XYZ file of N, CA and C in Angstrom:
729
model
N 52.470 95.586 114.110
C 51.439 96.074 115.016
C 52.083 96.665 116.259
N 51.732 97.900 116.589
C 52.127 98.500 117.853
C 50.924 98.489 118.794
N 51.164 98.106 120.039
C 50.102 97.891 121.003
C 49.872 99.131 121.866
N 48.678 99.208 122.430
C 48.394 100.276 123.383
C 49.183 100.041 124.668
N 49.773 101.104 125.202
C 50.602 101.020 126.398
C 50.104 102.016 127.432
N 49.944 101.536 128.648
C 49.677 102.411 129.789
C 51.016 102.604 130.493
N 51.499 103.839 130.501
C 52.834 104.137 131.009
C 52.733 104.891 132.332
N 53.631 104.564 133.248
C 53.666 105.247 134.538
C 55.101 105.282 135.033
N 55.446 106.308 135.805
C 56.775 106.407 136.383
C 57.810 106.887 135.387
N 59.036 106.977 135.862
C 60.137 107.433 135.023
C 61.432 106.826 135.556
N 62.488 107.056 134.812
C 63.785 106.553 135.237
C 64.362 105.562 134.263
N 65.599 105.148 134.470
C 66.279 104.282 133.510
C 65.853 102.822 133.564
N 65.273 102.401 134.689
C 64.851 100.996 134.813
C 63.421 100.851 134.316
N 63.224 99.933 133.385
C 61.907 99.737 132.784
C 61.327 98.392 133.227
N 60.044 98.393 133.572
C 59.314 97.169 133.895
C 58.175 97.002 132.898
N 58.128 95.859 132.230
C 57.094 95.555 131.238
C 56.116 94.564 131.854
N 54.807 94.823 131.706
C 53.762 93.975 132.269
C 52.858 93.462 131.160
N 52.638 92.150 131.133
C 51.803 91.499 130.122
C 50.695 90.721 130.821
N 49.457 91.110 130.587
C 48.304 90.536 131.270
C 47.890 89.200 130.663
N 46.915 88.548 131.298
C 46.402 87.272 130.823
C 45.243 87.420 129.849
N 44.758 86.278 129.363
C 43.657 86.248 128.410
C 42.403 86.896 129.002
N 41.748 87.734 128.207
C 40.547 88.475 128.556
C 40.816 89.584 129.564
N 42.099 89.844 129.884
C 42.438 90.947 130.766
C 42.807 92.177 129.969
N 43.531 93.066 130.618
C 44.003 94.286 129.962
C 45.141 94.857 130.790
N 45.735 95.933 130.307
C 46.786 96.598 131.079
C 46.285 97.012 132.452
N 44.984 97.299 132.561
C 44.416 97.700 133.853
C 44.426 96.574 134.881
N 44.608 95.326 134.439
C 44.664 94.220 135.390
C 45.769 94.402 136.421
N 46.773 95.218 136.081
C 47.924 95.447 136.963
C 47.739 96.694 137.822
N 46.524 97.171 137.992
C 46.305 98.475 138.621
C 46.888 98.580 140.033
N 46.916 97.480 140.780
C 47.490 97.538 142.132
C 49.001 97.341 142.120
N 49.514 96.734 141.079
C 50.947 96.437 140.994
C 51.737 97.644 140.504
N 51.176 98.384 139.563
C 51.900 99.496 138.941
C 52.401 100.519 139.956
N 51.570 100.991 140.912
C 52.084 101.993 141.847
C 53.276 101.511 142.667
N 53.306 100.231 143.004
C 54.448 99.709 143.758
C 55.719 99.732 142.910
N 55.582 99.410 141.636
C 56.744 99.454 140.753
C 57.239 100.886 140.581
N 56.324 101.815 140.445
C 56.718 103.226 140.328
C 57.440 103.665 141.599
N 56.907 103.283 142.767
C 57.549 103.631 144.037
C 58.934 103.013 144.155
N 59.125 101.856 143.506
C 60.427 101.184 143.539
C 61.396 101.757 142.509
N 60.945 102.760 141.739
C 61.838 103.458 140.826
C 61.797 103.009 139.387
N 60.748 102.271 139.010
C 60.651 101.780 137.636
C 59.810 102.707 136.759
N 60.158 102.747 135.517
C 59.267 103.252 134.473
C 58.469 102.043 133.993
N 57.170 102.092 134.133
C 56.327 100.924 133.892
C 55.622 101.040 132.550
N 55.691 99.969 131.777
C 54.955 99.848 130.519
C 54.018 98.653 130.648
N 52.729 98.921 130.830
C 51.727 97.863 130.881
C 51.033 97.809 129.522
N 51.163 96.687 128.835
C 50.664 96.571 127.464
C 49.277 95.945 127.429
N 48.423 96.459 126.529
C 47.229 95.738 126.104
C 47.650 94.797 124.980
N 47.480 93.509 125.165
C 47.897 92.546 124.148
C 46.960 92.607 122.929
N 47.375 92.049 121.797
C 46.535 92.123 120.593
C 45.112 91.624 120.855
N 44.129 92.415 120.393
C 42.741 92.030 120.598
C 42.227 92.291 121.996
N 43.008 92.947 122.831
C 42.624 93.247 124.202
C 42.699 94.755 124.443
N 41.916 95.220 125.413
C 41.977 96.632 125.788
C 41.791 97.534 124.588
N 42.712 98.475 124.436
C 42.645 99.438 123.336
C 43.634 99.122 122.225
N 44.191 97.925 122.222
C 45.133 97.544 121.169
C 44.412 97.103 119.898
N 45.131 97.100 118.760
C 44.508 96.697 117.495
C 43.988 95.261 117.515
N 43.030 95.007 116.663
C 42.465 93.672 116.439
C 43.036 93.113 115.144
N 43.124 91.784 115.060
C 43.592 91.151 113.823
C 43.049 89.731 113.776
N 42.049 89.466 112.934
C 41.448 88.132 112.874
C 42.333 87.088 112.213
N 43.566 87.474 111.811
C 44.528 86.504 111.269
C 45.746 86.367 112.194
N 45.660 86.877 113.400
C 46.803 86.910 114.310
C 47.262 85.501 114.706
N 48.566 85.325 114.835
C 49.165 84.097 115.367
C 49.875 84.421 116.673
N 50.249 83.394 117.412
C 50.962 83.627 118.661
C 52.311 84.284 118.405
N 53.013 83.832 117.382
C 54.301 84.455 117.052
C 54.096 85.917 116.642
N 53.013 86.195 115.937
C 52.723 87.570 115.562
C 52.438 88.433 116.783
N 51.744 87.864 117.767
C 51.480 88.599 118.997
C 52.777 88.863 119.760
N 53.683 87.871 119.787
C 54.984 88.078 120.430
C 55.777 89.150 119.694
N 55.708 89.153 118.363
C 56.372 90.205 117.574
C 55.849 91.583 117.971
N 54.525 91.679 118.159
C 53.926 92.962 118.516
C 54.420 93.442 119.877
N 54.594 92.504 120.816
C 55.132 92.861 122.131
C 56.546 93.418 121.989
N 57.386 92.706 121.252
C 58.779 93.141 121.067
C 58.836 94.500 120.392
N 58.088 94.669 119.302
C 58.120 95.936 118.553
C 57.626 97.095 119.417
N 56.604 96.849 120.227
C 56.053 97.912 121.060
C 57.050 98.321 122.139
N 57.660 97.355 122.800
C 58.636 97.691 123.846
C 59.817 98.446 123.241
N 60.271 98.015 122.073
C 61.398 98.698 121.420
C 61.035 100.119 121.003
N 59.762 100.374 120.759
C 59.340 101.729 120.411
C 59.398 102.676 121.604
N 59.422 102.118 122.801
C 59.442 102.935 124.014
C 60.821 103.006 124.659
N 61.601 101.939 124.582
C 62.912 101.916 125.231
C 63.941 101.337 124.267
N 65.161 101.867 124.334
C 66.213 101.405 123.430
C 67.208 100.483 124.121
N 66.803 99.928 125.267
C 67.657 98.999 125.992
C 66.761 97.922 126.601
N 67.318 96.780 126.977
C 66.483 95.720 127.539
C 65.796 96.159 128.832
N 64.557 95.745 129.031
C 63.874 96.067 130.288
C 64.598 95.445 131.482
N 64.521 96.121 132.608
C 65.070 95.535 133.826
C 64.230 94.341 134.267
N 62.913 94.462 134.096
C 61.978 93.436 134.554
C 60.882 93.268 133.513
N 60.477 92.033 133.274
C 59.268 91.755 132.503
C 58.468 90.716 133.266
N 57.194 91.023 133.506
C 56.307 90.108 134.222
C 55.143 89.764 133.307
N 54.924 88.481 133.099
C 53.802 88.029 132.292
C 52.929 87.082 133.092
N 51.622 87.226 132.931
C 50.675 86.344 133.620
C 49.950 85.478 132.608
N 49.957 84.170 132.815
C 49.179 83.227 132.029
C 49.481 83.392 130.533
N 48.485 83.780 129.735
C 48.720 84.004 128.305
C 49.813 85.043 128.064
N 49.833 86.087 128.878
C 50.895 87.093 128.758
C 52.266 86.517 129.055
N 52.322 85.538 129.970
C 53.597 84.880 130.261
C 54.042 84.013 129.088
N 53.082 83.394 128.412
C 53.415 82.630 127.208
C 54.016 83.535 126.145
N 53.432 84.712 125.954
C 53.997 85.669 124.996
C 55.368 86.168 125.458
N 55.528 86.369 126.756
C 56.830 86.774 127.273
C 57.874 85.709 126.966
N 57.531 84.445 127.162
C 58.478 83.368 126.867
C 58.855 83.355 125.388
N 57.856 83.595 124.528
C 58.120 83.605 123.087
C 58.925 84.823 122.664
N 58.838 85.908 123.439
C 59.515 87.156 123.074
C 60.825 87.376 123.819
N 61.091 86.601 124.856
C 62.179 86.901 125.789
C 63.552 86.931 125.127
N 63.787 86.031 124.185
C 65.111 85.986 123.553
C 65.416 87.278 122.819
N 64.399 87.926 122.272
C 64.612 89.193 121.562
C 64.494 90.398 122.486
N 63.614 90.323 123.469
C 63.414 91.456 124.370
C 64.521 91.518 125.436
N 65.045 90.369 125.832
C 66.182 90.230 126.743
C 66.011 90.980 128.074
N 64.897 90.765 128.775
C 64.774 91.394 130.095
C 65.830 90.846 131.042
N 66.307 91.693 131.932
C 67.310 91.234 132.891
C 66.709 90.230 133.875
N 65.425 90.385 134.162
C 64.709 89.418 134.988
C 63.334 89.194 134.381
N 63.024 87.944 134.068
C 61.711 87.580 133.546
C 60.961 86.796 134.615
N 59.710 87.185 134.848
C 58.864 86.524 135.843
C 57.613 86.006 135.145
N 57.375 84.709 135.293
C 56.238 84.049 134.655
C 55.250 83.660 135.748
N 54.066 84.270 135.732
C 53.092 84.079 136.798
C 52.041 83.063 136.379
N 52.039 81.919 137.064
C 51.092 80.818 136.830
C 50.874 80.600 135.341
N 51.960 80.215 134.688
C 52.037 80.329 133.237
C 52.113 78.986 132.527
N 51.250 78.754 131.543
C 51.454 77.628 130.634
C 52.515 78.018 129.603
N 53.624 77.295 129.571
C 54.714 77.682 128.676
C 54.781 76.791 127.437
N 53.743 76.000 127.241
C 53.567 75.252 126.004
C 52.166 75.547 125.481
N 52.067 75.709 124.180
C 50.807 76.110 123.551
C 50.492 75.113 122.445
N 49.377 74.350 122.571
C 49.117 73.293 121.595
C 48.773 73.815 120.203
N 48.034 74.929 120.127
C 47.595 75.427 118.830
C 46.633 74.457 118.168
N 46.231 74.783 116.950
C 45.401 73.872 116.166
C 43.982 73.707 116.657
N 43.494 74.633 117.479
C 42.123 74.512 117.975
C 41.121 74.753 116.852
N 39.931 74.199 117.022
C 38.860 74.463 116.065
C 38.468 75.928 116.166
N 38.642 76.670 115.098
C 38.449 78.124 115.142
C 37.016 78.507 115.497
N 36.032 77.861 114.872
C 34.643 78.241 115.111
C 34.229 77.946 116.547
N 34.629 76.780 117.050
C 34.273 76.424 118.420
C 34.956 77.352 119.421
N 36.211 77.685 119.139
C 36.938 78.575 120.035
C 36.353 79.976 120.002
N 35.983 80.436 118.810
C 35.365 81.750 118.691
C 34.064 81.809 119.491
N 33.259 80.757 119.409
C 32.001 80.718 120.152
C 32.263 80.741 121.663
N 33.310 80.030 122.109
C 33.623 80.005 123.538
C 34.088 81.376 124.022
N 34.938 82.035 123.228
C 35.406 83.358 123.628
C 34.260 84.374 123.638
N 33.338 84.257 122.702
C 32.179 85.155 122.702
C 31.342 84.937 123.963
N 31.192 83.669 124.352
C 30.435 83.369 125.567
C 31.163 83.916 126.801
N 32.487 83.700 126.866
C 33.260 84.208 128.000
C 33.159 85.732 128.090
N 33.237 86.399 126.971
C 33.123 87.858 126.927
C 31.771 88.310 127.473
N 30.728 87.591 127.080
C 29.369 87.987 127.452
C 29.110 87.826 128.954
N 29.663 86.783 129.565
C 29.325 86.505 130.965
C 30.248 87.210 131.956
N 31.334 87.811 131.485
C 32.280 88.445 132.411
C 31.876 89.890 132.713
N 30.708 90.018 133.300
C 30.254 91.323 133.750
C 30.785 91.559 135.159
N 30.889 92.817 135.590
C 31.341 93.063 136.967
C 30.512 92.322 138.015
N 29.196 92.315 137.848
C 28.351 91.637 138.828
C 28.630 90.142 138.862
N 28.737 89.538 137.686
C 28.988 88.099 137.622
C 30.371 87.759 138.168
N 31.344 88.587 137.906
C 32.690 88.334 138.418
C 32.716 88.393 139.938
N 31.987 89.326 140.534
C 31.932 89.403 141.987
C 31.244 88.180 142.576
N 30.246 87.652 141.856
C 29.517 86.485 142.345
C 30.353 85.212 142.263
N 31.210 85.111 141.242
C 31.946 83.868 141.004
C 33.387 83.907 141.483
N 33.909 85.083 141.807
C 35.294 85.212 142.265
C 35.304 86.033 143.554
N 35.196 85.325 144.651
C 35.065 86.006 145.938
C 36.305 86.810 146.299
N 37.446 86.479 145.669
C 38.680 87.204 145.972
C 38.790 88.517 145.207
N 37.878 88.778 144.287
C 37.891 90.047 143.562
C 37.319 91.154 144.444
N 38.003 92.281 144.477
C 37.401 93.474 145.053
C 36.410 94.043 144.038
N 35.649 95.037 144.471
C 34.728 95.684 143.529
C 35.509 96.327 142.385
N 36.662 96.945 142.718
C 37.486 97.569 141.674
C 38.023 96.526 140.709
N 38.445 95.365 141.220
C 38.925 94.284 140.355
C 37.834 93.867 139.369
N 36.627 93.708 139.878
C 35.515 93.266 139.025
C 35.208 94.290 137.944
N 35.266 95.566 138.298
C 35.016 96.617 137.306
C 36.079 96.595 136.221
N 37.346 96.476 136.626
C 38.451 96.463 135.658
C 38.346 95.269 134.730
N 38.088 94.093 135.292
C 38.025 92.891 134.454
C 36.757 92.862 133.609
N 35.690 93.438 134.117
C 34.487 93.555 133.298
C 34.697 94.476 132.113
N 35.392 95.580 132.341
C 35.701 96.502 131.236
C 36.638 95.825 130.229
N 37.589 95.034 130.720
C 38.478 94.310 129.811
C 37.689 93.343 128.934
N 36.699 92.678 129.516
C 35.881 91.748 128.733
C 35.087 92.485 127.664
N 34.570 93.664 127.989
C 33.835 94.448 126.997
C 34.705 94.775 125.788
N 35.978 95.028 126.028
C 36.891 95.445 124.963
C 37.572 94.275 124.258
N 37.413 93.091 124.787
C 38.074 91.907 124.244
C 37.512 91.536 122.879
N 38.407 91.215 121.938
C 38.000 90.813 120.599
C 38.147 89.299 120.452
N 37.055 88.534 120.448
C 37.154 87.078 120.357
C 37.845 86.594 119.094
N 37.673 87.292 117.975
C 38.224 86.815 116.702
C 39.750 86.796 116.717
N 40.373 87.803 117.330
C 41.829 87.825 117.381
C 42.353 86.629 118.160
N 41.779 86.375 119.331
C 42.275 85.280 120.171
C 41.908 83.915 119.591
N 40.764 83.814 118.923
C 40.406 82.544 118.281
C 41.389 82.214 117.167
N 41.825 83.227 116.431
C 42.816 83.005 115.382
C 44.125 82.488 115.970
N 44.542 83.055 117.111
C 45.767 82.591 117.770
C 45.612 81.144 118.203
N 44.477 80.804 118.819
C 44.262 79.438 119.299
C 44.241 78.430 118.154
N 43.747 78.856 116.998
C 43.667 77.955 115.849
C 44.984 77.844 115.089
N 45.913 78.732 115.374
C 47.178 78.768 114.647
C 48.199 77.775 115.169
N 49.448 77.916 114.740
C 50.510 76.994 115.152
C 50.786 77.087 116.646
N 51.148 75.955 117.230
C 51.525 75.906 118.630
C 53.020 76.087 118.809
N 53.474 75.851 120.019
C 54.898 75.977 120.297
C 55.163 75.813 121.775
N 56.444 75.743 122.124
C 56.860 75.602 123.511
C 58.105 76.451 123.724
N 58.138 77.196 124.810
C 59.263 78.085 125.093
C 59.676 77.900 126.543
N 60.926 77.529 126.759
C 61.413 77.287 128.113
C 61.986 78.572 128.704
N 61.632 78.910 129.944
C 62.259 80.064 130.588
C 63.763 79.865 130.696
N 64.506 80.933 130.525
C 65.959 80.830 130.619
C 66.381 80.668 132.072
N 67.538 80.064 132.317
C 68.052 79.974 133.690
C 68.113 81.352 134.332
N 67.747 81.419 135.602
C 67.706 82.697 136.301
C 66.346 83.357 136.279
N 65.432 82.863 135.431
C 64.062 83.372 135.436
C 63.327 82.884 136.686
N 62.193 83.504 136.958
C 61.355 83.115 138.086
C 59.993 82.688 137.563
N 59.513 81.546 138.028
C 58.132 81.129 137.810
C 57.424 81.210 139.150
N 56.402 82.038 139.215
C 55.602 82.201 140.425
C 54.241 81.580 140.161
N 53.895 80.593 140.951
C 52.671 79.853 140.660
C 51.742 79.811 141.874
N 50.456 79.626 141.587
C 49.516 79.250 142.629
C 49.807 77.792 143.012
N 49.466 77.430 144.237
C 49.663 76.038 144.669
C 48.396 75.549 145.372
N 47.695 74.576 144.756
C 48.051 73.873 143.517
C 47.773 74.736 142.295
N 48.405 74.351 141.169
C 48.255 75.102 139.933
C 47.810 74.181 138.808
N 46.839 74.648 138.057
C 46.395 73.918 136.867
C 47.431 73.994 135.756
N 48.277 75.021 135.797
C 49.172 75.301 134.675
C 50.628 74.957 134.941
N 51.054 74.973 136.194
C 52.434 74.613 136.542
C 52.358 73.486 137.566
N 52.457 72.257 137.083
C 52.294 71.085 137.935
C 53.563 70.823 138.738
N 53.461 69.913 139.706
C 54.643 69.544 140.483
C 55.715 68.937 139.578
N 55.294 68.201 138.559
C 56.262 67.640 137.607
C 56.946 68.765 136.832
N 56.182 69.783 136.452
C 56.781 70.940 135.779
C 57.815 71.618 136.676
N 57.497 71.721 137.962
C 58.407 72.373 138.905
C 59.755 71.681 138.923
N 59.733 70.365 138.949
C 61.000 69.609 138.981
C 61.828 69.889 137.732
N 61.185 69.915 136.584
C 61.903 70.174 135.338
C 62.461 71.588 135.322
N 61.659 72.542 135.767
C 62.106 73.933 135.786
C 63.307 74.111 136.704
N 63.262 73.515 137.887
C 64.405 73.616 138.805
C 65.653 73.021 138.172
N 65.506 71.890 137.490
C 66.655 71.245 136.845
C 67.277 72.130 135.781
N 66.484 73.028 135.207
C 66.985 73.934 134.161
C 67.360 75.315 134.701
N 67.487 75.428 136.016
C 67.973 76.668 136.592
C 66.936 77.759 136.745
N 65.657 77.390 136.702
C 64.571 78.353 136.878
C 64.112 78.302 138.334
N 63.970 79.456 138.958
C 63.556 79.562 140.354
C 62.034 79.521 140.417
N 61.483 78.484 141.015
C 60.031 78.328 141.113
C 59.584 78.670 142.537
N 58.629 79.571 142.639
C 58.095 79.991 143.925
C 56.585 79.782 143.922
N 56.058 79.295 145.029
C 54.641 78.944 145.104
C 53.932 79.748 146.180
N 52.665 80.059 145.932
C 51.817 80.738 146.906
C 50.629 79.825 147.191
N 50.657 79.111 148.311
C 49.571 78.161 148.613
C 48.217 78.850 148.689
N 47.242 78.224 148.055
C 45.875 78.702 148.114
C 45.549 79.864 147.206
N 46.524 80.344 146.430
C 46.276 81.505 145.571
C 45.410 81.120 144.382
N 44.679 82.102 143.873
C 43.941 81.925 142.631
C 44.897 82.034 141.457
N 44.398 81.754 140.260
C 45.241 81.815 139.064
C 45.839 83.215 138.894
N 45.043 84.247 139.074
C 45.576 85.617 139.083
C 46.000 85.888 140.516
N 47.243 85.521 140.838
C 47.638 85.404 142.238
C 47.622 86.742 142.976
N 47.889 87.860 142.292
C 47.922 89.131 143.014
C 46.521 89.650 143.321
N 45.493 89.109 142.676
C 44.125 89.464 143.053
C 43.742 88.791 144.366
N 44.095 87.530 144.520
C 43.687 86.796 145.721
C 44.683 86.935 146.867
N 45.991 87.066 146.549
C 47.037 87.085 147.570
C 48.044 88.191 147.242
N 47.579 89.430 147.295
C 48.413 90.543 146.865
C 49.690 90.660 147.696
N 49.578 90.644 148.996
C 50.751 90.802 149.852
C 51.740 89.662 149.640
N 51.235 88.450 149.478
C 52.120 87.306 149.245
C 52.798 87.411 147.887
N 52.088 87.923 146.899
C 52.667 88.141 145.569
C 53.839 89.103 145.660
N 53.656 90.205 146.346
C 54.717 91.203 146.484
C 55.890 90.621 147.275
N 55.586 89.920 148.370
C 56.642 89.357 149.205
C 57.443 88.282 148.477
N 56.813 87.620 147.506
C 57.495 86.547 146.779
C 58.507 87.076 145.771
N 58.482 88.392 145.511
C 59.363 88.978 144.501
C 60.162 90.139 145.094
N 60.982 89.867 146.123
C 61.735 90.962 146.753
C 62.746 91.599 145.812
N 63.225 90.851 144.808
C 64.163 91.425 143.841
C 63.566 92.622 143.112
N 62.251 92.639 143.027
C 61.557 93.690 142.281
C 60.996 94.760 143.198
N 60.335 94.325 144.266
C 59.555 95.268 145.064
C 60.235 95.783 146.325
N 61.224 95.073 146.834
C 61.799 95.465 148.110
C 62.937 96.468 147.906
N 62.884 97.614 148.580
C 63.973 98.583 148.452
C 65.271 98.105 149.115
N 65.162 97.053 149.936
C 66.339 96.553 150.663
C 67.080 95.463 149.892
N 66.548 95.075 148.745
C 67.163 94.011 147.947
C 67.629 94.625 146.622
N 68.846 94.381 146.271
C 69.338 94.909 145.000
C 68.690 94.214 143.821
N 67.782 94.899 143.168
C 67.074 94.303 142.056
C 67.780 94.539 140.739
N 67.180 94.073 139.638
C 67.784 94.251 138.316
C 67.877 95.708 137.941
N 68.952 96.080 137.298
C 69.147 97.482 136.930
C 69.249 97.620 135.411
């Protein structure tokens, strides 16, 4: 499976962006221009069953990670300089990182263990409900940190979301993938997905954990400036980033 890619910028340094569950490549709309200004060629992927990418009611998490790897390799013949994954996208990044080999991997408020084995019918019903209620108006009412543009983008992502693909992944095999030493985990504080106990383990394994107090799960929606400031290796022209 090759995924839909929103491409921007040019140059030898490539940045790959992987959105969270029920999102799309458009979720990065405020981040992409900064990466282009920093000299990156940006590849923002629609994950399987999301955005304009193919659907597959038999998809597994490993299959979704395969699709990420195959799609990136179809665009670039060398490892990306940067790969940023959020939530579910960060889980796929962790599963794909050994093959994709980004010079810098950033995991944003990311669960890096996946239980799998969910009840398919119950999960499908929940995803259908989530899809139905994520309208722009409802998102603005329930997420005060969303701008009007954020709500429109996420509402459009929900319209395009395929519950069957994601339900198949949730019902499939689980797994756990540890970020490699030198990776960055950027989390909201407090975080439902990266606990203080997780932070201690990550630090012990050479992973740099950075926190943004008070941020929402999609940290760049609620704390955009803090998100950018937390990653000077990527966004700051005064810091030598990955090449």
